Every structure is written in structure tokens, then in C-alpha cells.
Short mmCIF file of C-alpha atoms in Angstrom, two decimals:
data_model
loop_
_atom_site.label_atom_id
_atom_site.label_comp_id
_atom_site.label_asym_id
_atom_site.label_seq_id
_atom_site.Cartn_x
_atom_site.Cartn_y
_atom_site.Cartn_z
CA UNK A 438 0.00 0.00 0.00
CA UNK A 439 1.17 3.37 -0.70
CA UNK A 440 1.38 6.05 2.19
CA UNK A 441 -1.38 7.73 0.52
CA UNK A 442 -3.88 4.31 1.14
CA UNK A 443 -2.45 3.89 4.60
CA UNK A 444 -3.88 7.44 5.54
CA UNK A 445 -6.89 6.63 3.91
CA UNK A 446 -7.78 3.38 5.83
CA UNK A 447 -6.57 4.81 9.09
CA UNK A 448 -9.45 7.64 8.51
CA UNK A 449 -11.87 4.72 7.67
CA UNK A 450 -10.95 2.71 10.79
CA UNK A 451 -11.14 6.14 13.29
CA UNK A 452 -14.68 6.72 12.11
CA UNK A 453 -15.51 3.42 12.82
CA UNK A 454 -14.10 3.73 16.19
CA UNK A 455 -15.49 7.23 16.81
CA UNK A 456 -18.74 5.84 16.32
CA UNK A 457 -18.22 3.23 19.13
CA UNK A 458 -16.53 0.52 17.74
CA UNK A 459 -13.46 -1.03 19.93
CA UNK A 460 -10.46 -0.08 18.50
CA UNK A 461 -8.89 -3.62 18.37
CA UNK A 462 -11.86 -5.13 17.24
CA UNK A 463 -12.15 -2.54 14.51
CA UNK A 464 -8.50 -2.80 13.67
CA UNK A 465 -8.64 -6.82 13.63
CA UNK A 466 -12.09 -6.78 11.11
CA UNK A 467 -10.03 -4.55 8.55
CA UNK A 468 -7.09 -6.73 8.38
CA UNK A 469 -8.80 -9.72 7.85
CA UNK A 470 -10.90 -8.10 5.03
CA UNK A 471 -7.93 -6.77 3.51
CA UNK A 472 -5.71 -9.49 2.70
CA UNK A 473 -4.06 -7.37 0.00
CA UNK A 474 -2.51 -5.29 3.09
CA UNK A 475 0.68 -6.98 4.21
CA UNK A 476 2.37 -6.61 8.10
CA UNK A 477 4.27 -3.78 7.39
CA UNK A 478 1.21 -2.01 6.30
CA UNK A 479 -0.92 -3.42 8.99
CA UNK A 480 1.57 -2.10 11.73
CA UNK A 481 1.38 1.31 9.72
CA UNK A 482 -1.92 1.35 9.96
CA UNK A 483 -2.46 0.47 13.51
CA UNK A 484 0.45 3.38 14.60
CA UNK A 485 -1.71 5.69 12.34
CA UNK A 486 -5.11 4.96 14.51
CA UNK A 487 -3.51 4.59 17.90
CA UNK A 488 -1.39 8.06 17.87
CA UNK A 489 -4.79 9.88 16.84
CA UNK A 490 -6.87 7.77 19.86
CA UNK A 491 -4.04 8.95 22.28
CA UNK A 492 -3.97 12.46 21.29
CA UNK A 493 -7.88 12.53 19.61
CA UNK A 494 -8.49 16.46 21.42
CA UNK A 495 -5.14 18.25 20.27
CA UNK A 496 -5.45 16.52 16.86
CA UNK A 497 -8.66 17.25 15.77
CA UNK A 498 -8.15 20.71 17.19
CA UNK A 499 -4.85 21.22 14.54
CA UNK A 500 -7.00 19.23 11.56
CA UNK A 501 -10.56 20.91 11.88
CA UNK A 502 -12.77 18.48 12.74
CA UNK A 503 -13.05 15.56 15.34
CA UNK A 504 -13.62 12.88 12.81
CA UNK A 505 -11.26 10.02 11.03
CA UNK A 506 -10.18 12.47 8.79
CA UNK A 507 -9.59 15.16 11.21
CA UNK A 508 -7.69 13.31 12.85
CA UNK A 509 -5.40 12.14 10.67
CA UNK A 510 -4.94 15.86 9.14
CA UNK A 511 -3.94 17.12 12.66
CA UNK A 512 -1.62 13.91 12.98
CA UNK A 513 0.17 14.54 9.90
CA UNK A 514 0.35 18.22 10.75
CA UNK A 515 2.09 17.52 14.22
CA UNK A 516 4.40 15.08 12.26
CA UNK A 517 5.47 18.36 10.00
CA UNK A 518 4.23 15.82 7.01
CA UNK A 519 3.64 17.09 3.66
CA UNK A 520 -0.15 17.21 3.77
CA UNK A 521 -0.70 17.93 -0.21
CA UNK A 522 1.66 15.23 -0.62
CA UNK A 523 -0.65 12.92 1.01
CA UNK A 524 -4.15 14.03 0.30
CA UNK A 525 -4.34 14.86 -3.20
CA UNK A 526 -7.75 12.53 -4.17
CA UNK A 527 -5.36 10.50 -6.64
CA UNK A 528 -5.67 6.62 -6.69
CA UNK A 529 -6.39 5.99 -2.98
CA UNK A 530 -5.59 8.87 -1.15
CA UNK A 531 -7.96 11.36 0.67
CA UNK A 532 -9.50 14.12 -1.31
CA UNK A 533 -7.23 17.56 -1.28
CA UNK A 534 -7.27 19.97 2.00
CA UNK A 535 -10.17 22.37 1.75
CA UNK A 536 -8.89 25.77 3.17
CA UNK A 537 -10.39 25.30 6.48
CA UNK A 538 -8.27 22.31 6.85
CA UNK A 539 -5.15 23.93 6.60
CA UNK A 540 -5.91 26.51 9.10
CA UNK A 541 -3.65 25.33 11.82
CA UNK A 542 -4.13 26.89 15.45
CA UNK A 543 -1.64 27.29 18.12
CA UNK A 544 -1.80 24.90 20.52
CA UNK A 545 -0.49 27.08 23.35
CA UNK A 546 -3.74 28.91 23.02
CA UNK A 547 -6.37 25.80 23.25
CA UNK A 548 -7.50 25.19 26.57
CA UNK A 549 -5.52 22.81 28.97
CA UNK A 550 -7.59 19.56 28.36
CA UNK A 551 -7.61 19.98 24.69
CA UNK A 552 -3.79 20.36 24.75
CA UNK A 553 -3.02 17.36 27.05
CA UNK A 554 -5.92 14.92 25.60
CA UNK A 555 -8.01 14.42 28.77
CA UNK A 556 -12.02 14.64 28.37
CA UNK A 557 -13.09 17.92 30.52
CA UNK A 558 -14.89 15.80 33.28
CA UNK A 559 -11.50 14.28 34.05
CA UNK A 560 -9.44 17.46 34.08
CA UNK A 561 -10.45 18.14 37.47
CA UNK A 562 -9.50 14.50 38.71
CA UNK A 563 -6.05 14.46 36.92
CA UNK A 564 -5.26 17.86 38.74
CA UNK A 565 -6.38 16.91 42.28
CA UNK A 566 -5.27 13.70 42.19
CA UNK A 567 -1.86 13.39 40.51
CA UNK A 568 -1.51 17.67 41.58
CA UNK A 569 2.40 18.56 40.09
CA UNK A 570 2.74 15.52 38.72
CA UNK A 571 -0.42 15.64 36.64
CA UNK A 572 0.73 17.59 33.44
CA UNK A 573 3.77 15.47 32.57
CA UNK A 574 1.65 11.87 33.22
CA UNK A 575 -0.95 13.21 30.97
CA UNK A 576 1.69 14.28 28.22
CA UNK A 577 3.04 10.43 28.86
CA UNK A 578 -0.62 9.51 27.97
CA UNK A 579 -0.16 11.00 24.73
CA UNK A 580 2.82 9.30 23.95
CA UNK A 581 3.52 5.31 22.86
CA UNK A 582 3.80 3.20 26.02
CA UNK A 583 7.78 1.77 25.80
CA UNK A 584 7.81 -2.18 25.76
CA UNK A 585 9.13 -3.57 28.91
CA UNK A 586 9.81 -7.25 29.50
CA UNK A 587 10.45 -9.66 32.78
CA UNK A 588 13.47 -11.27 32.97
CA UNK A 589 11.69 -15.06 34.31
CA UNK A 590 14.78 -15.74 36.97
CA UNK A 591 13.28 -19.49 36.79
CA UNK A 592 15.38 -19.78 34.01
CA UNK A 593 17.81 -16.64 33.66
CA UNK A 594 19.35 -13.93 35.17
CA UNK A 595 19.33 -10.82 33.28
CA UNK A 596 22.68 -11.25 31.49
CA UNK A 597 21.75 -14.41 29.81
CA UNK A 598 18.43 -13.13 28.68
CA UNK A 599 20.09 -9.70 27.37
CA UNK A 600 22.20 -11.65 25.31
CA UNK A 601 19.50 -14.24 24.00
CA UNK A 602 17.83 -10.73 22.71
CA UNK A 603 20.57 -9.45 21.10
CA UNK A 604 20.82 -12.54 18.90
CA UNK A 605 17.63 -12.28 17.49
CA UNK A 606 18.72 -8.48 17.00
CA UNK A 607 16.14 -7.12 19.57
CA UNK A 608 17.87 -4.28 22.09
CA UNK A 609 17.00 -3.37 25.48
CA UNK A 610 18.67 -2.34 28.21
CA UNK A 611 18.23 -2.59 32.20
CA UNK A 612 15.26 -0.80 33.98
CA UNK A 613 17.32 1.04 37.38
CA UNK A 614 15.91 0.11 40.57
CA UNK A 615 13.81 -2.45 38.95
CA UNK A 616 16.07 -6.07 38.85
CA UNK A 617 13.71 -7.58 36.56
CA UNK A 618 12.62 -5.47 34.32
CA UNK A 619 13.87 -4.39 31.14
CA UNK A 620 12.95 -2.02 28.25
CA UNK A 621 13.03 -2.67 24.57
CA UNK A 622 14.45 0.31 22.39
CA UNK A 623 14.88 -1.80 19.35
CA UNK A 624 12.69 -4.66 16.96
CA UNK A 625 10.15 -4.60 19.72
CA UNK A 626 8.30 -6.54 17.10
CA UNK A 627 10.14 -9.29 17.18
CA UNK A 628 9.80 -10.21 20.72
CA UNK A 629 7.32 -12.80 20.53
CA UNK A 630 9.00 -14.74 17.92
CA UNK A 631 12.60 -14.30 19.41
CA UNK A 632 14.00 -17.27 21.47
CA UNK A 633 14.27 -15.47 24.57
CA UNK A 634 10.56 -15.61 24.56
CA UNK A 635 8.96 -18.85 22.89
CA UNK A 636 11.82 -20.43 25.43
CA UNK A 637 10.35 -18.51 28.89
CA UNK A 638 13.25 -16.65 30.07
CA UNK A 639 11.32 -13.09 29.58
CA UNK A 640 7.85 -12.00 29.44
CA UNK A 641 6.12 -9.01 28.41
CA UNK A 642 5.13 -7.60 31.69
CA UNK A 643 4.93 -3.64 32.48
CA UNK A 644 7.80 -2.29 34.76
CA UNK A 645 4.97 -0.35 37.46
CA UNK A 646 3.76 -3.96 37.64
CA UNK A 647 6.88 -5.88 38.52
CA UNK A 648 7.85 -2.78 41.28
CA UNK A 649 4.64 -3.99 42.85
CA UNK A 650 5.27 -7.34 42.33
CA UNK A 651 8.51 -6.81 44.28
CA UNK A 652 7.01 -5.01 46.74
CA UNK A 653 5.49 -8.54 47.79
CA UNK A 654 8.31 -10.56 48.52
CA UNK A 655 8.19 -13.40 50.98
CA UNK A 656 6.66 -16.80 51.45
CA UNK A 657 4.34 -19.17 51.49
CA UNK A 658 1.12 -19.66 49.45
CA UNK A 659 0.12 -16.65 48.01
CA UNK A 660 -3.71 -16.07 45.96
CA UNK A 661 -3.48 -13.88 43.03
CA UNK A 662 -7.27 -13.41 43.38
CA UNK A 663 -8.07 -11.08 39.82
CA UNK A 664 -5.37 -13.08 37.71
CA UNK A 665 -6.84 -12.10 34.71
CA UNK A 666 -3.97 -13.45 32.29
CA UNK A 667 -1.48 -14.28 34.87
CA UNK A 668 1.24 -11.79 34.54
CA UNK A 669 1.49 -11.45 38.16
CA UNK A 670 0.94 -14.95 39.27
CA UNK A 671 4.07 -15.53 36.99
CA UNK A 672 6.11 -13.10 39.02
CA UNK A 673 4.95 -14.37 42.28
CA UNK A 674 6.01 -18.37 41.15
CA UNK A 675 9.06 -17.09 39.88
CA UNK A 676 9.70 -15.28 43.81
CA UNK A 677 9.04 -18.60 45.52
CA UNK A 678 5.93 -18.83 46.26
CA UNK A 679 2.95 -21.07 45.86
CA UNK A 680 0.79 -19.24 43.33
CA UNK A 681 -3.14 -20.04 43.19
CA UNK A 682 -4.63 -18.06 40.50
CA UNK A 683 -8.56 -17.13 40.64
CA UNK A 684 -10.43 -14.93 38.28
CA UNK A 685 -14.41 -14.52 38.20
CA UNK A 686 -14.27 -15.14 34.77
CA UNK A 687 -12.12 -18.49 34.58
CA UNK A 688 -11.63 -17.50 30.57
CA UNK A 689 -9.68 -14.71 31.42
CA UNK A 690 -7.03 -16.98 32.61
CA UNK A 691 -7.25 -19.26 29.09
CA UNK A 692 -3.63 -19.14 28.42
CA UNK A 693 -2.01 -19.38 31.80
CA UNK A 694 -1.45 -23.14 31.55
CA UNK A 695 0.74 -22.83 28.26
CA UNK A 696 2.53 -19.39 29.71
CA UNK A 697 3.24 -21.07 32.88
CA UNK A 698 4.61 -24.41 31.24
CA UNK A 699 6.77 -22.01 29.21
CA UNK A 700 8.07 -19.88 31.78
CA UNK A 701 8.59 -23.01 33.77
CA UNK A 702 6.35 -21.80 36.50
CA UNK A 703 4.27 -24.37 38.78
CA UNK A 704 0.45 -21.84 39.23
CA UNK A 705 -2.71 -23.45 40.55
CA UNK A 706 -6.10 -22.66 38.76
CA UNK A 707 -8.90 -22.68 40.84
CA UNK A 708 -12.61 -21.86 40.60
CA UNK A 709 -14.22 -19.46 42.97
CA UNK A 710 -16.02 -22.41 45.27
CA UNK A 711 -12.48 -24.05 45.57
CA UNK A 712 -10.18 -21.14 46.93
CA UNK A 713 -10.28 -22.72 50.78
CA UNK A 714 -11.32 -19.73 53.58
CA UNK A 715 -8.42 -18.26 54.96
CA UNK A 716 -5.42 -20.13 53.98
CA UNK A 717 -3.33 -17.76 51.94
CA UNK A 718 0.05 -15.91 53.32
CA UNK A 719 -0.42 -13.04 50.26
CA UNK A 720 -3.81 -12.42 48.86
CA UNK A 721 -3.04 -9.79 45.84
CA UNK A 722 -5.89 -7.98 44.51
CA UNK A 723 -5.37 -6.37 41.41
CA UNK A 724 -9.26 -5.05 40.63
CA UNK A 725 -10.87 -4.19 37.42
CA UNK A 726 -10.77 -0.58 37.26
CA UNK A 727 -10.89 2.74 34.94
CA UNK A 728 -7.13 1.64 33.63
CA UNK A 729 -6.34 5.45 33.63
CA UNK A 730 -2.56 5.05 34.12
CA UNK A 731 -2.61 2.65 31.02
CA UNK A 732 -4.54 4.89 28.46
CA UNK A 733 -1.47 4.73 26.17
CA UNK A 734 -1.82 1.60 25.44
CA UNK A 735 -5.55 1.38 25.23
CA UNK A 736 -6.44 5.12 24.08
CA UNK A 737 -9.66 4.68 23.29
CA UNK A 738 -11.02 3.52 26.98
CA UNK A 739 -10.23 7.11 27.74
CA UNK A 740 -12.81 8.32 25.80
CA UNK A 741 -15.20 5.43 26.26
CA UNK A 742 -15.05 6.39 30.59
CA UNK A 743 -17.59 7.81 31.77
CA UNK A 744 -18.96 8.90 35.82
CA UNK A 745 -21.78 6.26 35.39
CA UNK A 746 -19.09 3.72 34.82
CA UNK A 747 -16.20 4.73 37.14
CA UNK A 748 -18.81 4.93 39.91
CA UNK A 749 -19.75 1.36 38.73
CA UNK A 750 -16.34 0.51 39.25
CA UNK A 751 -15.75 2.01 42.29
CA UNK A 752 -18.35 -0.36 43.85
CA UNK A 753 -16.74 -3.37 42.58
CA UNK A 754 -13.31 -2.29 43.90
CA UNK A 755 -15.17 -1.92 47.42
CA UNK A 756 -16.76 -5.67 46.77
CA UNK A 757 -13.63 -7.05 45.24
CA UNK A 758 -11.19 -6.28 48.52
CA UNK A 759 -13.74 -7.35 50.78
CA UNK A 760 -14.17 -10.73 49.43
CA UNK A 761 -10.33 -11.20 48.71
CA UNK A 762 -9.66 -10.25 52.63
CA UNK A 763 -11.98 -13.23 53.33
CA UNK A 764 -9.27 -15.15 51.92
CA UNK A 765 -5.87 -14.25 54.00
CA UNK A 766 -4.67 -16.29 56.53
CA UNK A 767 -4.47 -14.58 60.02
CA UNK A 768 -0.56 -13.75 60.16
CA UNK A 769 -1.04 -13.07 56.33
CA UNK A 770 -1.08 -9.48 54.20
CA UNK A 771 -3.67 -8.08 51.31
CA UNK A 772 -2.36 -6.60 48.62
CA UNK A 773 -4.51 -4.15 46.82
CA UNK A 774 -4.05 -2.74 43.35
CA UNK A 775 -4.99 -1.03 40.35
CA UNK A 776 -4.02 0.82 37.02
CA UNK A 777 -5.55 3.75 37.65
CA UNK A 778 -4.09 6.96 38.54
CA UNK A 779 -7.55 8.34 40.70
CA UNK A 780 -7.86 8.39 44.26
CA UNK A 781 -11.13 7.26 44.06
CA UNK A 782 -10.17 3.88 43.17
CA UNK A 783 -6.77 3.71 45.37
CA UNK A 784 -6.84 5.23 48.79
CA UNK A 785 -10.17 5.99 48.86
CA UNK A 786 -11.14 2.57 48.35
CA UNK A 787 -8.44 1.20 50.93
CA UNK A 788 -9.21 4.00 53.58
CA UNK A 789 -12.95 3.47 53.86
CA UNK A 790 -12.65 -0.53 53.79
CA UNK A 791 -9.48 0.20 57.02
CA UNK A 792 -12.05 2.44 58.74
CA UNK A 793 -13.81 -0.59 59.60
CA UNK A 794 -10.79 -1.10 62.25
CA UNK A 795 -9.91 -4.75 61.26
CA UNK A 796 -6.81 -3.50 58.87
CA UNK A 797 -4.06 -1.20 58.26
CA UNK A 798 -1.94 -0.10 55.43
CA UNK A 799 1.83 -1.30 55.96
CA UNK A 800 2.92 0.07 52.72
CA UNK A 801 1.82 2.32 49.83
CA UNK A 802 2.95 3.19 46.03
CA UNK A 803 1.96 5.99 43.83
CA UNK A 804 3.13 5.32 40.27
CA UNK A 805 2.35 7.50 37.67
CA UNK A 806 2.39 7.28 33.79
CA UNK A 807 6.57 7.62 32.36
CA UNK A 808 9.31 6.38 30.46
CA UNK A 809 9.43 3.93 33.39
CA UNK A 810 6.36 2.34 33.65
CA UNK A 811 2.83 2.74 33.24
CA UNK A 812 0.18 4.35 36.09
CA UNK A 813 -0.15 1.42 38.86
CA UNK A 814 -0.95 1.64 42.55
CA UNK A 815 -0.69 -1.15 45.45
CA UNK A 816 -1.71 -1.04 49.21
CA UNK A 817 -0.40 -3.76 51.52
CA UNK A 818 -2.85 -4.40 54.50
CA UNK A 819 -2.25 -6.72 57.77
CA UNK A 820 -4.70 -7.28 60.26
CA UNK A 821 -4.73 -5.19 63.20
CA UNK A 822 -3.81 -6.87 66.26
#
């Protein structure tokens, strides 16, 4: 495909997705209906769609309009691309600029949320919340989330799996502070067919998430009570300790078996009537939530949140550490966590279910979106004595 049709199927797949449409399932539906697009043009393609999700507000600001093509004008215009190049209504490409579209306003003047990319209901929230820090984690919103791997010390340390990398040509170098974690800064493509990963000695896992994970060290049998697809449990097995994995929806956790059996992991699948009452040393809850400090990687769930839903949510994060407390044995800690960035689903949640008097916070961290790791926070609890 030429540059030309790229732009022109990206603008086709954001209206589909401005409509309502999940991005991924959008993106998915168009490559398999266009079989004459091959993987370079497919990865083109989905760049194209995800840098307009992330930065939807500023870009349809610079391109006129707050539709596919919009979007892609104010792209292409932040990119310094030449725009008549590219739309000129030959072959595939978009029909020429009209002269409205190449008005291009200064961003400096727009108002704060259309600059950073935040809907105007969560400007507020952001600025509360995250207070200093809340500019630069919503400019890290905007940006493409860095690949990060785990080194799986089952089977390496983080020499050997540096150099197992390196001979499949992918770079990446050490995360500081973080022993397990590494970032990818070249062929981050080529991960999951590269050695180092079909044999188990890395995984993809975020750097926040492996802090936390670290943050949990110790013994015994430990419940990773929202699994979902097991990252965590992973991490835990690979600490030393006895991993049971639960999710409410058991498909969630539809891979584990074959990621565990490659990492060389040992992790227990249970239902939710065969967890046992009490028996766990570490009961980690990582609850469904608003994903805020991951928006980079799934733009379009920034726009799709709304106050019905994060109050929805906010409820289940009260249910979900309730019932996963039910589960720790008496000399044994919770571990609560999410992705988001908002007090209203961190300490808020963690303060009102410790008010009851039966549990205190040991330990807190406050990550925010960076070149270091996504959004992620994580309350350790212990019974009161």
C-alpha cells in the first residue's frame, strides 16, 4: 500500500471507532478483510489509529474536525508531514485539504484539556489527584507506552536473557531500581517470535507492575485473586511462592497453563467455590478498574469512561477487597491494586474498607504514567492486632 492508502484506511478505521466501535476489534475486522494489506502495512496502519486515539483532542483541534479524517490531518500536521503530498484525491488517497483544513491553530492557546488529551470531566481529577505531577503523566498519555519485559529468573538472570535478545537483533537495556525489568528500544516486534521468549526466560510484563510485584516478597502460598492473564501470578512463582490463581471469569485466565509451562512456572487454577477460607500468606488484589494510568496503550477507553461507569467501578473495587480479605490467613497481608491513577479507586477505596478497624496499610505506592512504567498503585494491609 502506498502512504497515501495507509492514511486513507486509518481515517476509515477512526470513524468506525469514533462511532463506538473497539479499536482492536475494529483494527482486527479490517485486516482480515484486507488481505491485500501486508504486516508492514498493517503495523502502519495500527500506529496511524492509535497516535490519533491517544492524542484525539489536540489533533482534531490542529486538523478541523473531530472525525477520522480530522484526525489524521492534525496527525500529519504535528508530524510536520507534507499534507498535499498525502491528500491529493489521486488513486487511494484522501480528497485535497479544503482551506479550512489547513488553518492550523496554536496549541499554546487551546485550553488545557484539549492540549493534554483528557475529556473535561477528568481534568479536574487528573489535577487533584496526581496535583504537580499531573501535566507530565498526561503528556506520557499522549505518547507510545515503551515495551518492557520480565526477565523469568526461573530460568535466567538478566545477562543471559540480554544476550538471547541481542541474537535475534532485539535491544534493550536494564530498567534502574527495577532487577527484573527491562525495556526494549529496538525490533520490539520481534519479541514474541525471538527465542528469549517462545523459550520462557522473559515476558512481556509492564515495569509499574513488577515494582509492585517486588514489593510482595516473601513466602508461602500466596492467591493472586483477579489473575486475569497471569502476569502477576508468573512473578509471584518465579519469587518462591505457591501461586493459586482465581479470576471470576475463569476465561480470562485461558492461556495461563501454556505461559506457565513455558516460563517453567508451577500456578494453581482454581474456581471461585475451591479457593479454601483463609489459607493464603499473600492475597493480591489487582481489581478491574478505569485503567487510567494505562490509556497509552488502550487510548480509546479514555474516551469510552464515563462517571456512570467509574462509579460502577468504584463499587466493585469496594466488593472485590472485601471478598479477597476473606481469603488471607491470620498472620497473612492483602495486597490491593490497580491501574488507575484516581484516588477514588486507590486510597479511597483502601481508607474506607481500614475504617472498619480490622486493617491497616503497611505500605503504599503511587506510580504515575513515564518512560518507566505505566500508572499502577498497590496497598499492603495486615490485620490489626
Amino acid at each position: 500500500m502506498q502512504p497515501a492508502a495507509r492514511i486513507a484506511a486509518a481515517i476509515e478505521l477512526l470513524d468506525e471507532i469514533l462511532d463506538g466501535a473497539p479499536a482492536e476489534r475494529s483494527l482486527t475486522a479490517w485486516a482480515r478483510r484486507s488481505r491485500f494489506a501486508g504486516s508492514k502495512d498493517r503495523n502502519a496502519i495500527r500506529d496511524y489509529v492509535y497516535d490519533a486515539l491517544r492524542c484525539r483532542r489536540s489533533f482534531a483541534a490542529l486538523g478541523g474536525a473531530e472525525t477520522g479524517r480530522g484526525l489524521m490531518i492534525g496527525a500529519l500536521k504535528a508530524q510536520g508531514a507534507p499534507l498535499d503530498d498525502l491528500f491529493n484525491g489521486i488513486g487511494h488517497a484522501p480528497s485535497p485539504l479544503t482551506k479550512t483544513e489547513r488553518a492550523t491553530p496554536l496549541l499554546e492557546t487551546l485550553p488545557a484539556a484539549v492540549r493534554l488529551d483528557c475529556p473535561d470531566w477528568l481534568m479536574p481529577m487528573f489535577e487533584t489527584d496526581l496535583e504537580a505531577q499531573a501535566e507530565p503523566a498526561l503528556m506520557a498519555l499522549r505518547e507510545r507506552a515503551p515495551i518492557f519485559l520480565r526477565v523469568n529468573t526461573l530460568k535466567a538472570d538478566v545477562a543471559t536473557a540480554l544476550n538471547s535478545l541481542a541474537s535475534d537483533d532485539i535491544e534493550a537495556k536494564r530498567i534502574e531500581g527495577i532487577e527484573t525489568a527491562l525495556v526494549v528500544t529496538a525490533n520490539e516486534r520481534r519479541i514474541r517470535a525471538s527465542t528469549a521468549f517462545e523459550s520462557g526466560l522473559v515476558e512481556l510484563q509492564d515495569a509499574s507492575s513488577q515494582a509492585a510485584v517486588h514489593r510482595l516478597a516473601g513466602q508461602g502460598a500466596a492467591l493472586d485473586y483477579c489473575a486475569g492473564g497471569g502476569g502477576k501470578s508468573l512473578a509471584l512463582a518465579a519469587m518462591g511462592y505457591s501461586v493459586t490463581a482465581h479470576d471470576i471469569d475463569p476465561r480470562r485466565m485461558g492461556d495461563l497453563p501454556a505461559r506457565s509451562q513455558r516460563a517453567g512456572a508451577t500456578v494453581d487454577l482454581r474456581s471461585p467455590d475451591d479457593l479454601g477460607d483463609g489459607e493464603y500468606d499473600l492475597v493480591l488484589a489487582d481489581a478491574p478498574c478505569s485503567g487510567s494510568g494505562t490509556w497509552r496503550r488502550t487510548p480509546d477507553a479514555k474516551w469510552r469512561l464515563t462517571p456512570q461507569r467509574l462509579e460502577d467501578l468504584t463499587r466493585i473495587q469496594a466488593d472485590v477487597i472485601r471478598s479477597a480479605a476473606a481469603y488471607v490467613a491470620p498472620s497473612g497481608r492483602l495486597a490491593y491494586a490497580t491501574c488507575s491513577v484516581f484516588s477514588c479507586e486507590n486510597d479511597a477505596i483502601v481508607d474506607a474498607f481500614c475504617s472498619e478497624g480490622r486493617w491497616q496499610v503497611i505500605d503504599r505506592m503511587k506510580l504515575v504514567p513515564s518512560e518507566r512504567g505505566d500508572g499502577f498503585y498497590l496497598a499492603i494491609l495486615e490485620r490489626n492486632v
